[in-house]
Amino acid sequence: MGADVGGLIEEVGEGISHLHKGQRVIGYCMVLGVNDARFGAYQRYPLVYETLVSPVPEHMSLTQAVVLPLAITTAAVSLYHPNHLAFPLPQKDPIRTGKTILIWGGASSVGATAVQLAVASGFKVVATASKRNHDLVYSLGASLVLDYKSETIVDDAVAALEDYDLAGCYDAISEPQTLEPLGAILDQLGPHKVCLVVPPTKEVSHNMKWTFSMTFEIMDDKGKPVGDYIWHKYVPEALADGRLHPKPDPLVISRGIETIQDGLNRLKKGVSAQKLIVEV
């Protein structure tokens, strides 16, 4: 089990020239996609596909950077895979599309990364977050942040979006408490593409033209060009020059592999705008 890792490379496979032993890196462990325990993060020497690894610049700690791997992979599949929102890839100097995306859960690790990627792809971002996390989401490039806890969230979102060219929606949480208001919003705005990270158990709105993204799609024939660009080019460059921020902030809760279950227990209780980290 486990997806996010950061550390020093112990060994590099044959034919790999852009990575080297001892290099500081982050990586996404594809254990759920390949059903091979060697690719799980919860061990001292996990295996990681080189296509899902990025160097970490010297100015950034591994504790900070390890917030990103799962978030990058999940958001990249959702935003860029041809089966989902199929947005243009992020750029250092993006061409403005004139279109808007609604991102639900903008303060989560996946949502925070999706906000940054969508902005770098030339989209205006309207996001949701609890009021205390609005400044965080604005700092990542969102044009407008709405309080999802507000009793008027549906009306607020409709008022904010009705004059925009809405390219699609991304629900980084995809639970009933997020799907229901999102469906109510689309009932008023009309049919739009929606990418989810968990499939709905029932129809929410006939206007929700949803797809369900899975991280291992970044390795399939359509997703591999996306993954190669994101992990080999965009992430290393954007981390180095400060365009990509590892958010929300990490919280180191324990040290040692034997404490991972304690971390999972804490995560199960719920966290907001934090990424729980176990150092080994």
Short mmCIF file of C-alpha atoms in Angstrom, two decimals:
data_model
loop_
_atom_site.label_atom_id
_atom_site.label_comp_id
_atom_site.label_asym_id
_atom_site.label_seq_id
_atom_site.Cartn_x
_atom_site.Cartn_y
_atom_site.Cartn_z
CA MET A 1 0.00 0.00 0.00
CA GLY A 2 0.95 3.66 -0.18
CA ALA A 3 1.51 6.06 -3.06
CA ASP A 4 3.65 9.08 -2.08
CA VAL A 5 7.40 8.71 -1.58
CA GLY A 6 10.33 11.07 -1.32
CA GLY A 7 13.95 10.20 -0.68
CA LEU A 8 17.30 9.29 -2.22
CA ILE A 9 17.57 6.93 -5.17
CA GLU A 10 19.22 3.69 -4.10
CA GLU A 11 19.42 2.06 -7.53
CA VAL A 12 18.56 2.99 -11.11
CA GLY A 13 17.31 0.51 -13.67
CA GLU A 14 19.07 -0.32 -16.89
CA GLY A 15 18.82 2.26 -19.67
CA ILE A 16 17.72 5.16 -17.43
CA SER A 17 20.00 8.16 -17.91
CA HIS A 18 18.10 11.12 -16.46
CA LEU A 19 18.18 9.84 -12.88
CA HIS A 20 21.11 8.66 -10.76
CA LYS A 21 21.94 6.95 -7.48
CA GLY A 22 21.81 9.31 -4.50
CA GLN A 23 19.56 11.86 -6.24
CA ARG A 24 16.84 13.56 -4.18
CA VAL A 25 13.49 12.71 -5.75
CA ILE A 26 9.77 12.29 -5.25
CA GLY A 27 7.78 9.55 -6.92
CA TYR A 28 4.33 8.05 -7.27
CA CYS A 29 4.14 4.36 -6.33
CA MET A 30 1.81 2.50 -8.68
CA VAL A 31 1.00 -0.41 -6.37
CA LEU A 32 -2.76 -0.27 -6.95
CA GLY A 33 -2.29 -0.14 -10.70
CA VAL A 34 0.09 -3.09 -11.02
CA ASN A 35 -1.00 -5.19 -8.01
CA ASP A 36 2.62 -5.75 -7.01
CA ALA A 37 3.61 -5.08 -3.38
CA ARG A 38 7.11 -4.05 -4.43
CA PHE A 39 5.59 -0.85 -5.82
CA GLY A 40 3.97 0.19 -2.52
CA ALA A 41 5.25 3.22 -0.63
CA TYR A 42 5.04 1.73 2.86
CA GLN A 43 8.48 0.13 2.89
CA ARG A 44 12.08 1.25 3.04
CA TYR A 45 12.97 0.49 -0.60
CA PRO A 46 9.90 0.79 -2.84
CA LEU A 47 10.07 0.39 -6.60
CA VAL A 48 8.91 3.36 -8.69
CA TYR A 49 8.53 3.62 -12.45
CA GLU A 50 11.00 6.18 -13.80
CA THR A 51 8.14 7.85 -15.67
CA LEU A 52 6.63 8.82 -12.30
CA VAL A 53 9.72 10.32 -10.67
CA SER A 54 10.92 13.93 -10.46
CA PRO A 55 14.09 15.43 -9.01
CA VAL A 56 13.61 17.74 -6.03
CA PRO A 57 15.48 21.08 -6.13
CA GLU A 58 17.98 21.80 -3.37
CA HIS A 59 15.94 24.69 -1.98
CA MET A 60 13.01 22.37 -1.20
CA SER A 61 12.91 19.73 1.54
CA LEU A 62 11.79 16.20 0.78
CA THR A 63 9.17 16.62 3.50
CA GLN A 64 7.65 19.48 1.52
CA ALA A 65 7.94 17.86 -1.88
CA VAL A 66 6.43 14.51 -0.91
CA VAL A 67 3.05 16.22 -0.60
CA LEU A 68 2.84 16.11 -4.39
CA PRO A 69 3.17 12.70 -6.13
CA LEU A 70 -0.36 11.32 -5.72
CA ALA A 71 -1.83 14.79 -6.21
CA ILE A 72 0.15 15.40 -9.39
CA THR A 73 -0.73 12.04 -10.90
CA THR A 74 -4.42 12.20 -9.98
CA ALA A 75 -4.87 15.78 -11.15
CA ALA A 76 -2.89 15.23 -14.36
CA VAL A 77 -4.98 12.22 -15.39
CA SER A 78 -8.20 14.09 -14.62
CA LEU A 79 -7.31 17.34 -16.38
CA TYR A 80 -5.28 16.08 -19.36
CA HIS A 81 -6.11 12.47 -20.23
CA PRO A 82 -8.16 12.33 -23.46
CA ASN A 83 -10.80 10.23 -21.69
CA HIS A 84 -11.50 12.98 -19.17
CA LEU A 85 -11.30 16.79 -19.39
CA ALA A 86 -8.56 16.73 -22.07
CA PHE A 87 -7.26 20.22 -21.30
CA PRO A 88 -4.13 21.62 -22.97
CA LEU A 89 -0.97 20.73 -21.06
CA PRO A 90 0.42 23.25 -18.55
CA GLN A 91 3.04 25.74 -19.71
CA LYS A 92 5.42 28.24 -18.15
CA ASP A 93 3.70 31.02 -20.10
CA PRO A 94 0.22 29.66 -20.80
CA ILE A 95 -2.05 31.01 -23.50
CA ARG A 96 -5.30 32.11 -21.88
CA THR A 97 -8.19 29.98 -23.08
CA GLY A 98 -10.93 32.36 -21.97
CA LYS A 99 -12.57 29.40 -20.24
CA THR A 100 -13.21 28.52 -16.61
CA ILE A 101 -13.06 25.34 -14.54
CA LEU A 102 -14.87 24.72 -11.27
CA ILE A 103 -12.68 22.74 -8.85
CA TRP A 104 -14.41 21.32 -5.79
CA GLY A 105 -12.06 20.72 -2.86
CA GLY A 106 -9.42 23.30 -3.68
CA ALA A 107 -7.59 22.98 -0.35
CA SER A 108 -7.09 19.21 -0.58
CA SER A 109 -3.75 17.97 -1.90
CA VAL A 110 -5.30 16.89 -5.21
CA GLY A 111 -7.45 20.00 -5.47
CA ALA A 112 -4.59 22.38 -4.65
CA THR A 113 -2.44 20.79 -7.33
CA ALA A 114 -5.32 20.83 -9.82
CA VAL A 115 -5.80 24.56 -9.22
CA GLN A 116 -2.15 25.21 -10.08
CA LEU A 117 -2.17 22.97 -13.14
CA ALA A 118 -5.40 24.44 -14.50
CA VAL A 119 -4.05 27.98 -14.14
CA ALA A 120 -0.85 26.88 -15.92
CA SER A 121 -3.05 25.53 -18.71
CA GLY A 122 -4.63 28.93 -19.26
CA PHE A 123 -7.91 28.49 -17.39
CA LYS A 124 -9.63 30.75 -14.92
CA VAL A 125 -10.27 28.74 -11.75
CA VAL A 126 -13.28 28.98 -9.49
CA ALA A 127 -12.72 26.70 -6.51
CA THR A 128 -14.41 25.70 -3.27
CA ALA A 129 -12.82 25.49 0.16
CA SER A 130 -13.76 26.19 3.74
CA LYS A 131 -13.50 29.87 4.61
CA ARG A 132 -10.32 29.43 6.65
CA ASN A 133 -8.57 27.97 3.60
CA HIS A 134 -9.57 30.67 1.12
CA ASP A 135 -6.24 32.50 1.31
CA LEU A 136 -4.39 29.26 0.55
CA VAL A 137 -6.43 28.56 -2.58
CA TYR A 138 -6.18 32.17 -3.77
CA SER A 139 -2.40 31.97 -3.35
CA LEU A 140 -2.34 29.03 -5.77
CA GLY A 141 -3.93 31.09 -8.54
CA ALA A 142 -7.69 30.70 -8.14
CA SER A 143 -9.68 33.69 -9.38
CA LEU A 144 -12.56 33.05 -6.99
CA VAL A 145 -12.94 30.80 -3.95
CA LEU A 146 -16.38 29.90 -2.61
CA ASP A 147 -17.23 28.58 0.85
CA TYR A 148 -18.61 25.08 0.34
CA LYS A 149 -20.05 25.17 3.87
CA SER A 150 -22.28 28.13 3.03
CA GLU A 151 -26.01 27.46 2.86
CA THR A 152 -26.03 29.46 -0.36
CA ILE A 153 -23.16 27.62 -2.07
CA VAL A 154 -25.32 26.49 -5.01
CA ASP A 155 -26.66 29.99 -5.69
CA ASP A 156 -23.21 31.51 -5.13
CA ALA A 157 -21.61 29.16 -7.64
CA VAL A 158 -24.33 29.66 -10.24
CA ALA A 159 -24.05 33.44 -9.90
CA ALA A 160 -20.26 33.24 -10.24
CA LEU A 161 -20.25 30.89 -13.22
CA GLU A 162 -23.29 31.80 -15.30
CA ASP A 163 -21.43 34.49 -17.26
CA TYR A 164 -18.30 32.37 -17.79
CA ASP A 165 -17.52 29.84 -20.49
CA LEU A 166 -17.38 26.76 -18.26
CA ALA A 167 -15.00 24.17 -19.71
CA GLY A 168 -15.80 21.57 -17.08
CA CYS A 169 -15.76 20.68 -13.41
CA TYR A 170 -13.39 18.65 -11.28
CA ASP A 171 -14.51 17.19 -7.97
CA ALA A 172 -11.33 16.33 -6.06
CA ILE A 173 -13.41 14.84 -3.22
CA SER A 174 -16.29 13.09 -5.05
CA GLU A 175 -18.37 12.14 -2.04
CA PRO A 176 -22.15 12.59 -1.64
CA GLN A 177 -21.71 15.89 0.22
CA THR A 178 -19.80 17.33 -2.75
CA LEU A 179 -21.65 15.63 -5.60
CA GLU A 180 -25.09 16.81 -4.51
CA PRO A 181 -24.37 20.57 -4.57
CA LEU A 182 -22.34 20.15 -7.75
CA GLY A 183 -25.30 18.41 -9.36
CA ALA A 184 -27.63 21.18 -8.20
CA ILE A 185 -25.31 23.76 -9.75
CA LEU A 186 -25.33 21.95 -13.09
CA ASP A 187 -29.11 21.60 -12.94
CA GLN A 188 -29.11 25.38 -13.42
CA LEU A 189 -26.05 25.81 -15.65
CA GLY A 190 -26.79 22.97 -18.05
CA PRO A 191 -24.79 19.91 -19.12
CA HIS A 192 -21.03 19.97 -18.58
CA LYS A 193 -18.15 17.56 -18.33
CA VAL A 194 -17.31 16.57 -14.76
CA CYS A 195 -14.30 14.50 -13.75
CA LEU A 196 -14.59 12.57 -10.49
CA VAL A 197 -12.08 10.66 -8.39
CA VAL A 198 -14.74 8.29 -7.01
CA PRO A 199 -17.70 7.13 -9.11
CA PRO A 200 -21.16 8.12 -7.85
CA THR A 201 -23.41 5.42 -6.46
CA LYS A 202 -26.51 7.01 -7.99
CA GLU A 203 -27.38 9.58 -10.62
CA VAL A 204 -26.93 13.06 -9.20
CA SER A 205 -27.91 15.20 -12.18
CA HIS A 206 -28.59 14.40 -15.83
CA ASN A 207 -26.47 17.47 -16.60
CA MET A 208 -23.42 15.91 -14.94
CA LYS A 209 -21.57 14.29 -17.85
CA TRP A 210 -19.13 12.54 -15.57
CA THR A 211 -16.08 10.40 -16.02
CA PHE A 212 -14.14 8.67 -13.26
CA SER A 213 -10.35 9.01 -13.39
CA MET A 214 -7.86 6.48 -12.03
CA THR A 215 -4.18 7.21 -11.50
CA PHE A 216 -2.94 4.17 -13.40
CA GLU A 217 -4.41 5.68 -16.58
CA ILE A 218 -1.25 7.77 -16.69
CA MET A 219 0.52 4.61 -17.89
CA ASP A 220 -1.91 3.60 -20.64
CA ASP A 221 -1.45 4.41 -24.32
CA LYS A 222 -3.39 7.68 -24.14
CA GLY A 223 -2.07 8.72 -20.74
CA LYS A 224 1.63 8.00 -21.17
CA PRO A 225 2.34 11.15 -23.24
CA VAL A 226 0.64 13.14 -20.47
CA GLY A 227 2.67 11.43 -17.75
CA ASP A 228 5.95 11.81 -19.59
CA TYR A 229 5.38 15.53 -20.10
CA ILE A 230 4.14 16.20 -16.58
CA TRP A 231 6.73 14.15 -14.67
CA HIS A 232 9.76 14.56 -16.93
CA LYS A 233 9.37 18.20 -17.96
CA TYR A 234 6.74 20.24 -16.19
CA VAL A 235 7.17 19.12 -12.57
CA PRO A 236 11.00 19.34 -12.43
CA GLU A 237 11.01 22.77 -14.05
CA ALA A 238 8.06 24.12 -12.08
CA LEU A 239 9.50 22.93 -8.76
CA ALA A 240 12.88 24.44 -9.59
CA ASP A 241 11.55 27.89 -10.48
CA GLY A 242 8.81 28.01 -7.85
CA ARG A 243 5.75 27.79 -10.09
CA LEU A 244 4.53 24.56 -8.50
CA HIS A 245 3.91 24.70 -4.77
CA PRO A 246 3.60 21.58 -2.58
CA LYS A 247 0.33 22.38 -0.88
CA PRO A 248 -1.27 21.92 1.54
CA ASP A 249 1.60 22.04 3.99
CA PRO A 250 3.02 18.77 5.32
CA LEU A 251 2.57 17.73 8.92
CA VAL A 252 5.14 15.22 10.17
CA ILE A 253 3.24 13.05 12.63
CA SER A 254 5.69 10.23 13.30
CA ARG A 255 8.96 8.55 12.38
CA GLY A 256 9.51 4.93 11.47
CA ILE A 257 7.76 2.44 9.20
CA GLU A 258 6.16 0.84 12.23
CA THR A 259 4.16 4.05 12.85
CA ILE A 260 2.45 4.13 9.44
CA GLN A 261 -0.73 2.55 10.81
CA ASP A 262 -0.92 5.33 13.41
CA GLY A 263 -0.80 7.81 10.55
CA LEU A 264 -3.58 6.02 8.69
CA ASN A 265 -5.70 6.01 11.83
CA ARG A 266 -5.23 9.75 12.15
CA LEU A 267 -6.06 10.29 8.49
CA LYS A 268 -9.27 8.30 8.92
CA LYS A 269 -10.41 10.81 11.55
CA GLY A 270 -10.14 13.55 8.93
CA VAL A 271 -7.70 16.34 8.14
CA SER A 272 -8.17 19.69 6.44
CA ALA A 273 -5.55 21.51 4.35
CA GLN A 274 -2.75 19.28 5.63
CA LYS A 275 -0.80 16.32 4.29
CA LEU A 276 0.22 13.80 6.93
CA ILE A 277 3.84 12.65 6.63
CA VAL A 278 5.67 9.70 8.19
CA GLU A 279 9.46 9.91 8.04
CA VAL A 280 11.46 6.66 7.90
#
